[in-house]
């Protein structure tokens, strides 16, 4: 990377950091710090949900699979589109009607404090591994593009992310997510035709890939795996505590439904566009093996992008992938404040609670850095992400999600399903290979991970129906019993947040236009894209002036 690229990375990092820090005033109450005051427009929340889910694996995990196995990387992500449809129609509105601040608060009201405490401890334990798995790809991208040792990248980026998340709360997370979506969309629109040009166009790409490269399912990613992974995605998108935050931070069930629909629409189109560059790189350089294919996305970027645009691509990749880190940090800190600290200090006022939230974010961020440093010793990022999905996805998120629709599930049965599923999945993943020398393949591992909690919950439903048992009567009156206790700071924060987004988008557009002036290829493509982004940002600012 040249000086211009590094300069662009620095400018983009300053822009993202400044936007996040501008919301230091938004944390006046717990509601505003952790749920943006219930004020988020649906399109902001939907884009943030997409970026939080999309960014953790797209460039490194799915990019690695796209390079190695081809089109199946797109098929895997299309399961997220189908899951998004079901979430939009059935799940997101139900979460919003509960009027809770966190999923843990819902568990408290539905199952009681003792059950909630167990789920909270499990969630915090698991989130330490998931955030580390999210931070590692960011550092991997920086390592491939700059040659900086990965441990330095992990520490530096981890500290940067935890600072602006701790200061700005959910508004900082949401606004930077939207900016990252804009810059990456613009850059990939430029990158795809440049990549195809390197291999002789579309026909050259099709002719140059291995046989079976465009199969919908291939290798260890069979149709059975795709079915199981699709169910996992449904449970994860619908029940993950970080994503529940996106449904409850909008103003109405109708708005929550729109969040799900936008997520689904983006996952219908984006995988095709996002996965083409690493697939094309298979033609340019078919020799990557081992963990080297984790860097395929950044390597194709270095091969085709003009000076300056490579830096913008790197900046977008880094901060988009970090979206999942700051999302999980924010919701984990929210759980600590609302569902642990307030139990022991119920008289704590809002400034105290917000301070505890910020301290919690910092401490969780430090643990995240440590876990990310250990990822290479756990088999690499693909193994860690898929293993976490199989072990924890259905076990943790399905029982509370099931309770949104079922009168019969109670705290004891939900906890039994979670604990039994976690225990069995852990034994199959770690103990059985050591004792019996038997290793489940990817399909079986994911199938057991999501199939076991489904089977246990169905058995409970059948038995409870046969015995005529239902849960406490308050289930039917859940919505009416949950009251809003925080002041909602809606209109002001909404306009301010949109102005910050508009300024950020306009700045990105101006930067792309300036870069087009010194580009030696695709000047019209780059410049035209930049002017379009600049116009969109300017329009948003003008529309939201006081």
Coordinates of C-alpha atoms in Angstrom, one line a residue:
X1 CA 0.0 0.0 0.0
X2 CA 1.2 3.5 -0.9
X3 CA 1.2 6.7 1.1
X4 CA -2.1 7.8 -0.6
X5 CA -3.9 4.6 0.5
X6 CA -2.7 4.9 4.0
X7 CA -3.7 8.6 4.0
X8 CA -7.2 7.6 2.9
X9 CA -7.5 5.0 5.6
X10 CA -6.5 7.6 8.2
X11 CA -9.0 10.1 6.9
X12 CA -11.8 7.5 6.8
X13 CA -10.9 6.4 10.3
X14 CA -11.0 10.0 11.6
X15 CA -14.4 10.4 9.9
X16 CA -15.9 7.3 11.5
X17 CA -14.4 8.0 14.9
X18 CA -15.7 11.6 14.8
X19 CA -19.2 10.5 13.9
X20 CA -19.2 8.1 16.8
X21 CA -17.8 10.5 19.3
X22 CA -20.3 13.2 18.2
X23 CA -23.0 11.2 20.1
X24 CA -21.3 11.5 23.5
X25 CA -24.2 13.8 24.4
X26 CA -26.8 11.2 23.5
X27 CA -26.2 9.0 26.6
X28 CA -28.4 11.1 29.0
X29 CA -30.4 8.1 30.0
X30 CA -30.1 4.3 29.9
X31 CA -32.8 4.2 27.2
X32 CA -31.0 6.7 25.0
X33 CA -27.6 5.0 25.5
X34 CA -28.6 1.4 24.8
X35 CA -31.8 1.8 22.6
X36 CA -31.2 5.2 21.0
X37 CA -34.3 6.5 23.0
X38 CA -36.6 4.2 20.9
X39 CA -36.1 6.9 18.2
X40 CA -34.4 5.0 15.4
X41 CA -35.9 5.2 11.9
X42 CA -36.6 1.8 10.5
X43 CA -34.1 2.2 7.6
X44 CA -31.3 3.1 10.0
X45 CA -32.0 0.1 12.2
X46 CA -32.4 -2.2 9.2
X47 CA -29.1 -1.1 7.6
X48 CA -27.4 -1.5 11.0
X49 CA -28.8 -5.0 11.4
X50 CA -27.5 -5.9 8.0
X51 CA -24.1 -4.5 8.6
X52 CA -23.8 -6.1 12.1
X53 CA -24.8 -9.5 10.7
X54 CA -23.1 -9.1 7.3
X55 CA -19.8 -7.7 8.4
X56 CA -18.5 -10.3 10.8
X57 CA -17.8 -12.9 8.1
X58 CA -18.3 -11.5 4.7
X59 CA -14.7 -10.5 3.9
X60 CA -12.8 -13.2 5.7
X61 CA -15.1 -16.1 6.4
X62 CA -17.5 -16.0 3.4
X63 CA -14.7 -14.6 1.2
X64 CA -12.5 -17.6 2.1
X65 CA -15.4 -20.0 1.2
X66 CA -16.1 -18.1 -2.0
X67 CA -12.5 -18.3 -3.1
X68 CA -12.2 -22.0 -2.2
X69 CA -15.7 -23.4 -3.0
X70 CA -17.3 -20.8 -5.3
X71 CA -21.0 -20.0 -5.5
X72 CA -22.0 -21.9 -2.4
X73 CA -20.8 -18.9 -0.4
X74 CA -23.7 -17.0 -2.0
X75 CA -26.1 -19.8 -1.3
X76 CA -25.1 -19.8 2.4
X77 CA -25.9 -16.1 2.6
X78 CA -29.2 -16.5 0.8
X79 CA -30.3 -18.6 3.8
X80 CA -30.1 -15.3 5.7
X81 CA -32.5 -13.7 3.2
X82 CA -35.1 -16.4 3.8
X83 CA -34.6 -16.1 7.6
X84 CA -35.1 -12.4 7.3
X85 CA -38.5 -12.8 5.6
X86 CA -39.7 -15.0 8.5
X87 CA -38.3 -12.5 11.1
X88 CA -40.1 -9.6 9.4
X89 CA -43.4 -11.3 9.2
X90 CA -43.6 -13.1 12.6
X91 CA -40.8 -12.2 15.0
X92 CA -39.7 -8.5 14.8
X93 CA -43.2 -7.1 15.6
X94 CA -43.5 -9.4 18.6
X95 CA -40.2 -8.2 20.0
X96 CA -41.2 -4.6 19.6
X97 CA -44.6 -5.1 21.3
X98 CA -42.8 -6.3 24.4
X99 CA -41.4 -2.8 25.0
X100 CA -38.3 -4.2 26.7
X101 CA -34.9 -2.6 26.6
X102 CA -33.0 -5.9 26.2
X103 CA -33.8 -9.6 25.6
X104 CA -32.7 -10.3 29.1
X105 CA -35.4 -8.0 30.4
X106 CA -37.9 -10.0 28.5
X107 CA -36.6 -13.2 30.0
X108 CA -36.9 -11.7 33.5
X109 CA -40.6 -10.8 32.9
X110 CA -41.4 -14.0 31.2
X111 CA -39.5 -16.5 33.3
X112 CA -38.3 -14.7 36.4
X113 CA -35.0 -13.4 37.8
X114 CA -33.3 -16.7 38.5
X115 CA -33.7 -18.0 35.0
X116 CA -32.7 -14.6 33.6
X117 CA -29.5 -14.6 35.6
X118 CA -28.4 -18.0 34.2
X119 CA -29.1 -16.8 30.6
X120 CA -27.3 -13.6 31.3
X121 CA -24.2 -15.3 32.5
X122 CA -24.3 -17.7 29.5
X123 CA -24.8 -14.8 27.1
X124 CA -21.9 -12.8 28.5
X125 CA -19.6 -15.9 28.4
X126 CA -20.5 -16.7 24.8
X127 CA -20.3 -13.0 23.8
X128 CA -16.7 -12.9 24.8
X129 CA -15.9 -15.5 22.2
X130 CA -18.2 -14.1 19.5
X131 CA -16.7 -10.6 19.8
X132 CA -13.2 -12.0 19.6
X133 CA -14.2 -13.9 16.5
X134 CA -15.6 -10.7 15.0
X135 CA -12.4 -8.6 15.8
X136 CA -10.0 -11.2 14.3
X137 CA -11.2 -10.7 10.7
X138 CA -10.6 -6.9 11.0
X139 CA -7.0 -7.5 12.0
X140 CA -6.6 -10.1 9.4
X141 CA -7.6 -7.6 6.7
X142 CA -5.1 -5.1 8.0
X143 CA -2.3 -7.7 8.2
X144 CA -2.8 -8.8 4.6
X145 CA -3.0 -5.3 3.2
X146 CA -0.2 -3.6 5.2
X147 CA 2.0 -6.3 6.5
X148 CA 1.4 -5.1 10.1
X149 CA 1.6 -8.0 12.6
X150 CA -1.8 -9.3 13.4
X151 CA -1.4 -8.9 17.2
X152 CA -0.7 -5.2 16.8
X153 CA -3.7 -4.8 14.6
X154 CA -6.0 -6.6 17.1
X155 CA -4.9 -4.4 20.0
X156 CA -5.0 -1.1 18.1
X157 CA -8.4 -1.7 16.5
X158 CA -9.9 -3.2 19.6
X159 CA -9.0 -0.1 21.6
X160 CA -10.4 2.3 18.9
X161 CA -13.7 0.4 18.7
X162 CA -14.3 0.1 22.4
X163 CA -13.6 3.9 22.9
X164 CA -16.2 5.2 20.4
X165 CA -18.8 2.5 21.4
X166 CA -18.3 3.4 25.1
X167 CA -18.7 7.1 24.5
X168 CA -21.6 7.2 21.9
X169 CA -23.7 4.2 22.8
X170 CA -26.2 2.7 20.3
X171 CA -26.5 5.9 18.2
X172 CA -22.7 5.8 17.6
X173 CA -23.0 2.1 16.5
X174 CA -26.0 2.8 14.2
X175 CA -24.6 5.9 12.4
X176 CA -21.2 4.4 11.8
X177 CA -22.9 1.2 10.5
X178 CA -24.8 3.3 7.9
X179 CA -21.7 5.1 6.8
X180 CA -19.8 1.8 6.3
X181 CA -22.7 0.4 4.2
X182 CA -22.5 3.5 1.9
X183 CA -18.8 3.4 1.4
X184 CA -18.6 -0.3 0.9
X185 CA -21.5 -0.3 -1.6
X186 CA -19.8 2.5 -3.5
X187 CA -16.4 0.8 -3.6
X188 CA -17.7 -2.6 -4.5
X189 CA -19.7 -1.1 -7.4
X190 CA -16.4 0.1 -8.7
X191 CA -14.4 -3.0 -7.8
X192 CA -16.5 -5.7 -9.6
X193 CA -16.1 -4.4 -13.2
X194 CA -12.4 -3.8 -12.5
X195 CA -12.0 -7.3 -11.2
X196 CA -13.7 -8.8 -14.3
X197 CA -11.5 -6.7 -16.6
X198 CA -8.5 -8.4 -15.1
X199 CA -9.7 -11.9 -16.2
X200 CA -11.0 -11.0 -19.6
X201 CA -14.5 -10.1 -18.7
X202 CA -17.4 -12.3 -17.6
X203 CA -16.7 -15.1 -20.1
X204 CA -13.1 -15.2 -19.0
X205 CA -14.2 -15.6 -15.4
X206 CA -16.6 -18.4 -16.2
X207 CA -14.1 -20.3 -18.3
X208 CA -11.3 -19.9 -15.7
X209 CA -12.9 -21.4 -12.6
X210 CA -12.8 -25.1 -11.6
X211 CA -15.6 -27.5 -12.5
X212 CA -18.5 -27.2 -10.1
X213 CA -17.5 -23.7 -9.0
X214 CA -21.0 -22.4 -9.6
X215 CA -22.8 -25.3 -7.9
X216 CA -25.4 -24.1 -5.3
X217 CA -24.1 -26.7 -2.8
X218 CA -20.7 -28.3 -2.9
X219 CA -18.1 -30.1 -0.7
X220 CA -18.8 -30.0 3.0
X221 CA -21.5 -27.4 2.4
X222 CA -24.2 -29.8 1.4
X223 CA -28.0 -29.2 1.1
X224 CA -28.3 -30.7 4.6
X225 CA -25.8 -28.2 5.9
X226 CA -27.6 -25.4 4.2
X227 CA -30.9 -26.4 5.7
X228 CA -29.4 -26.6 9.2
X229 CA -27.5 -23.4 8.7
X230 CA -30.7 -21.7 7.5
X231 CA -32.5 -22.7 10.7
X232 CA -29.6 -21.5 12.7
X233 CA -29.7 -18.1 10.9
X234 CA -33.4 -17.9 11.7
X235 CA -32.9 -18.4 15.4
X236 CA -29.8 -16.2 15.4
X237 CA -31.4 -13.2 13.6
X238 CA -34.7 -13.6 15.5
X239 CA -33.3 -14.2 19.0
X240 CA -29.7 -12.9 19.3
X241 CA -29.7 -10.3 22.0
X242 CA -27.8 -7.8 19.9
X243 CA -30.3 -8.1 17.0
X244 CA -33.3 -7.9 19.3
X245 CA -32.0 -4.5 20.2
X246 CA -32.6 -3.4 16.5
X247 CA -36.3 -4.4 16.7
X248 CA -37.0 -2.7 20.1
X249 CA -35.2 0.5 19.3
X250 CA -37.8 1.6 16.6
X251 CA -41.1 3.2 17.4
X252 CA -43.7 0.6 16.5
X253 CA -44.3 -3.0 15.4
X254 CA -44.9 -1.8 11.9
X255 CA -41.5 -0.2 11.9
X256 CA -39.9 -3.3 13.3
X257 CA -41.4 -5.3 10.5
X258 CA -39.8 -2.9 8.0
X259 CA -36.4 -3.5 9.7
X260 CA -36.7 -7.3 8.9
X261 CA -37.9 -6.7 5.3
X262 CA -34.9 -4.4 4.6
X263 CA -32.5 -6.9 6.0
X264 CA -34.0 -9.6 3.8
X265 CA -33.9 -7.5 0.7
X266 CA -30.3 -6.6 1.2
X267 CA -29.3 -10.2 1.7
X268 CA -31.1 -11.2 -1.5
X269 CA -28.9 -8.9 -3.7
X270 CA -25.7 -8.2 -1.8
X271 CA -24.2 -11.7 -1.6
X272 CA -23.9 -11.9 -5.4
X273 CA -22.1 -8.5 -5.6
X274 CA -20.0 -9.0 -2.5
X275 CA -18.8 -12.6 -3.3
X276 CA -17.8 -11.9 -6.9
X277 CA -14.3 -10.4 -6.1
X278 CA -12.9 -13.4 -4.2
X279 CA -14.4 -15.8 -6.7
X280 CA -12.7 -13.8 -9.5
X281 CA -9.4 -13.9 -7.6
X282 CA -9.6 -17.7 -7.9
X283 CA -8.8 -17.2 -11.6
X284 CA -6.1 -14.6 -11.0
X285 CA -4.3 -16.7 -8.3
X286 CA -5.5 -20.3 -7.8
X287 CA -2.6 -21.2 -5.4
X288 CA -3.8 -20.0 -2.0
X289 CA -4.1 -22.8 0.5
X290 CA -4.5 -23.4 4.3
X291 CA -5.4 -20.2 6.1
X292 CA -4.1 -18.0 3.3
X293 CA -7.5 -18.0 1.6
X294 CA -8.7 -15.9 4.5
X295 CA -7.0 -13.0 2.8
X296 CA -8.5 -13.5 -0.6
X297 CA -10.8 -10.5 -0.5
X298 CA -8.0 -8.0 0.4
X299 CA -5.6 -9.6 -2.1
X300 CA -8.1 -9.0 -5.0
X301 CA -8.6 -5.5 -3.8
X302 CA -4.8 -4.9 -3.9
X303 CA -4.6 -6.4 -7.4
X304 CA -7.3 -4.3 -9.1
X305 CA -8.1 -1.1 -7.2
X306 CA -6.3 2.2 -8.1
X307 CA -4.3 4.1 -5.6
X308 CA -6.5 5.8 -2.9
X309 CA -9.5 3.6 -3.7
X310 CA -7.6 0.6 -2.1
X311 CA -7.3 2.6 1.1
X312 CA -11.0 3.4 1.0
X313 CA -11.8 -0.2 0.5
X314 CA -9.6 -1.2 3.4
X315 CA -11.1 1.5 5.7
X316 CA -14.6 0.3 4.8
X317 CA -13.7 -3.4 5.4
X318 CA -12.1 -2.6 8.7
X319 CA -14.9 -0.6 10.2
X320 CA -17.7 -2.6 8.6
X321 CA -16.3 -5.8 10.1
X322 CA -15.9 -4.0 13.4
X323 CA -19.6 -3.3 13.4
X324 CA -20.3 -6.7 14.8
X325 CA -17.8 -6.0 17.6
X326 CA -19.3 -2.7 18.7
X327 CA -22.9 -4.1 18.4
X328 CA -22.1 -6.9 20.7
X329 CA -20.2 -4.7 23.1
X330 CA -23.1 -2.3 23.4
X331 CA -25.7 -5.0 24.0
X332 CA -23.5 -6.9 26.4
X333 CA -22.9 -3.7 28.4
X334 CA -26.6 -3.1 28.3
X335 CA -27.2 -6.5 29.9
X336 CA -24.7 -5.9 32.6
X337 CA -26.3 -2.5 33.5
X338 CA -30.0 -3.3 33.2
X339 CA -30.0 -7.0 34.2
X340 CA -27.2 -7.3 36.7
X341 CA -26.1 -4.0 38.1
X342 CA -29.7 -2.7 38.7
X343 CA -30.5 -5.8 40.6
X344 CA -27.9 -5.0 43.2
X345 CA -28.2 -1.2 43.0
X346 CA -31.9 -0.5 42.2
X347 CA -31.6 3.1 43.4
X348 CA -28.8 4.0 40.9
X349 CA -29.7 7.1 38.9
X350 CA -29.3 7.5 35.1
X351 CA -25.8 9.2 35.1
X352 CA -24.5 6.4 37.3
X353 CA -26.0 3.7 35.1
X354 CA -24.6 5.2 31.9
X355 CA -21.1 5.4 33.6
X356 CA -21.4 1.7 34.5
X357 CA -22.4 1.0 30.9
X358 CA -19.3 2.7 29.6
X359 CA -16.9 1.0 32.0
X360 CA -18.5 -2.3 31.1
X361 CA -18.0 -1.7 27.4
X362 CA -14.3 -1.0 28.0
X363 CA -13.8 -4.1 30.1
X364 CA -15.6 -6.3 27.6
X365 CA -13.6 -4.8 24.9
X366 CA -10.3 -5.8 26.6
X367 CA -11.6 -9.4 26.9
X368 CA -12.5 -9.3 23.2
X369 CA -8.9 -8.3 22.3
X370 CA -7.5 -11.3 24.3
X371 CA -9.9 -13.8 22.6
X372 CA -9.1 -12.4 19.1
X373 CA -5.4 -13.0 19.8
X374 CA -6.1 -16.7 20.4
X375 CA -8.2 -17.3 17.2
X376 CA -5.2 -18.7 15.2
X377 CA -4.7 -21.3 17.9
X378 CA -8.3 -22.4 17.7
X379 CA -8.2 -23.7 14.1
X380 CA -8.7 -20.4 12.2
X381 CA -11.7 -18.1 11.9
X382 CA -13.9 -20.4 9.7
X383 CA -13.7 -23.2 12.3
X384 CA -14.4 -20.8 15.2
X385 CA -17.4 -19.2 13.6
X386 CA -19.0 -22.4 12.4
X387 CA -18.2 -24.1 15.7
X388 CA -19.8 -21.3 17.8
X389 CA -22.8 -21.3 15.5
X390 CA -23.4 -25.1 16.0
X391 CA -22.8 -25.1 19.7
X392 CA -24.6 -22.0 20.9
X393 CA -27.1 -20.8 18.2
X394 CA -30.1 -23.0 18.7
X395 CA -29.4 -23.7 22.4
X396 CA -29.2 -20.1 23.5
X397 CA -31.6 -18.2 21.3
X398 CA -34.4 -20.7 20.4
X399 CA -36.1 -21.2 23.9
X400 CA -36.7 -17.5 24.6
X401 CA -37.8 -17.0 21.0
X402 CA -40.1 -20.0 21.3
X403 CA -41.7 -18.4 24.4
X404 CA -42.9 -15.4 22.3
X405 CA -45.4 -17.8 20.6
X406 CA -46.0 -20.6 23.1
X407 CA -48.1 -20.5 26.3
X408 CA -46.7 -23.8 27.5
X409 CA -43.0 -23.1 27.9
X410 CA -41.9 -22.0 31.3
X411 CA -38.6 -21.0 32.8
X412 CA -37.6 -24.4 33.9
X413 CA -38.3 -26.0 30.6
X414 CA -36.5 -23.2 28.7
X415 CA -33.4 -23.6 30.8
X416 CA -33.4 -27.4 30.6
X417 CA -33.5 -27.2 26.8
X418 CA -30.6 -24.6 26.7
X419 CA -28.4 -26.5 29.2
X420 CA -28.9 -29.9 27.7
X421 CA -28.3 -28.6 24.1
X422 CA -25.1 -26.8 25.1
X423 CA -23.8 -29.8 27.0
X424 CA -24.5 -32.3 24.2
X425 CA -23.1 -30.0 21.5
X426 CA -20.0 -29.3 23.5
X427 CA -19.4 -33.1 24.1
X428 CA -19.8 -33.8 20.4
X429 CA -17.5 -31.0 19.4
X430 CA -14.7 -31.4 21.9
X431 CA -14.9 -34.6 24.0
X432 CA -16.0 -37.2 21.5
X433 CA -13.1 -36.6 19.1
X434 CA -10.6 -37.1 22.0
X435 CA -12.2 -40.2 23.5
X436 CA -13.7 -42.0 20.5
X437 CA -11.7 -40.4 17.7
X438 CA -15.0 -39.5 15.9
X439 CA -15.4 -36.1 14.4
X440 CA -18.7 -34.9 13.1
X441 CA -18.7 -33.4 9.6
X442 CA -20.0 -29.8 9.1
X443 CA -23.5 -31.0 8.2
X444 CA -24.0 -33.3 11.2
X445 CA -22.5 -30.7 13.6
X446 CA -24.8 -28.0 12.4
X447 CA -27.8 -30.4 12.2
X448 CA -27.4 -31.5 15.8
X449 CA -26.8 -28.0 16.9
X450 CA -30.1 -26.7 15.7
X451 CA -32.1 -30.0 15.6
X452 CA -31.7 -31.0 19.2
X453 CA -33.3 -27.9 20.8
X454 CA -36.1 -28.0 18.3
X455 CA -36.8 -31.7 19.2
X456 CA -36.7 -31.0 22.9
X457 CA -39.0 -28.0 22.7
X458 CA -41.5 -30.0 20.5
X459 CA -41.5 -32.9 23.0
X460 CA -42.2 -30.4 25.8
X461 CA -45.1 -28.8 23.8
X462 CA -46.6 -32.2 23.2
X463 CA -46.3 -33.4 26.8
X464 CA -47.6 -30.0 28.2
X465 CA -50.5 -30.1 25.8
X466 CA -51.4 -33.7 26.8
X467 CA -51.2 -32.7 30.5
X468 CA -53.2 -29.6 29.9
X469 CA -50.5 -27.3 31.3
X470 CA -49.9 -23.7 30.4
X471 CA -47.5 -21.1 31.7
X472 CA -48.5 -18.2 34.0
X473 CA -51.6 -16.2 32.9
X474 CA -49.4 -13.1 32.5
X475 CA -48.2 -14.5 29.2
X476 CA -51.3 -13.3 27.4
X477 CA -51.0 -9.8 29.0
X478 CA -47.2 -9.5 28.5
X479 CA -47.5 -6.3 26.4
X480 CA -49.7 -4.5 28.8
X481 CA -47.6 -5.4 31.9
X482 CA -44.4 -4.0 30.6
X483 CA -44.2 -0.3 31.1
X484 CA -41.9 2.3 29.6
X485 CA -39.8 3.7 32.4
X486 CA -37.3 5.8 30.6
X487 CA -37.9 9.2 28.9
X488 CA -37.8 8.8 25.1
X489 CA -35.7 11.4 23.5
X490 CA -37.1 11.0 20.0
X491 CA -37.3 13.9 17.6
X492 CA -34.1 15.8 18.5
X493 CA -31.8 12.7 18.4
X494 CA -33.5 11.5 15.2
X495 CA -32.8 14.8 13.3
X496 CA -29.3 15.0 14.8
X497 CA -28.5 11.4 13.9
X498 CA -29.7 11.9 10.3
X499 CA -27.6 15.1 10.0
X500 CA -24.5 13.3 11.1
X501 CA -25.2 10.5 8.6
X502 CA -25.8 13.0 5.8
X503 CA -22.5 14.9 6.6
X504 CA -20.6 11.6 6.8
X505 CA -22.1 10.4 3.5
X506 CA -21.3 13.7 1.8
X507 CA -17.8 13.6 3.1
X508 CA -17.4 10.0 1.6
X509 CA -18.7 11.2 -1.7
X510 CA -16.4 14.2 -1.8
X511 CA -13.4 11.9 -1.0
X512 CA -14.3 9.5 -3.8
X513 CA -14.6 12.5 -6.3
X514 CA -11.2 13.7 -5.2
X515 CA -9.7 10.3 -5.7
X516 CA -11.2 10.0 -9.2
X517 CA -9.1 13.1 -10.2
X518 CA -5.9 11.2 -9.8
X519 CA -7.0 7.7 -10.9
X520 CA -5.5 6.3 -14.0
X521 CA -8.3 3.9 -14.8
X522 CA -12.2 4.0 -14.6
X523 CA -12.2 7.8 -14.0
X524 CA -15.8 8.3 -15.0
X525 CA -17.0 5.3 -13.0
X526 CA -15.2 6.4 -9.8
X527 CA -16.1 10.1 -10.3
X528 CA -19.8 9.4 -11.1
X529 CA -20.1 7.1 -8.1
X530 CA -18.6 9.8 -5.9
X531 CA -21.0 12.5 -7.2
X532 CA -24.0 10.3 -6.6
X533 CA -22.9 9.6 -3.0
X534 CA -22.2 13.3 -2.4
X535 CA -25.6 14.3 -3.7
X536 CA -27.3 11.7 -1.4
X537 CA -25.5 13.0 1.7
X538 CA -26.2 16.6 0.9
X539 CA -29.9 15.9 0.4
X540 CA -30.1 14.1 3.8
X541 CA -28.5 17.1 5.6
X542 CA -30.7 19.7 3.9
X543 CA -33.9 17.7 4.7
X544 CA -33.0 17.4 8.5
X545 CA -31.9 21.0 9.2
X546 CA -33.6 22.6 12.2

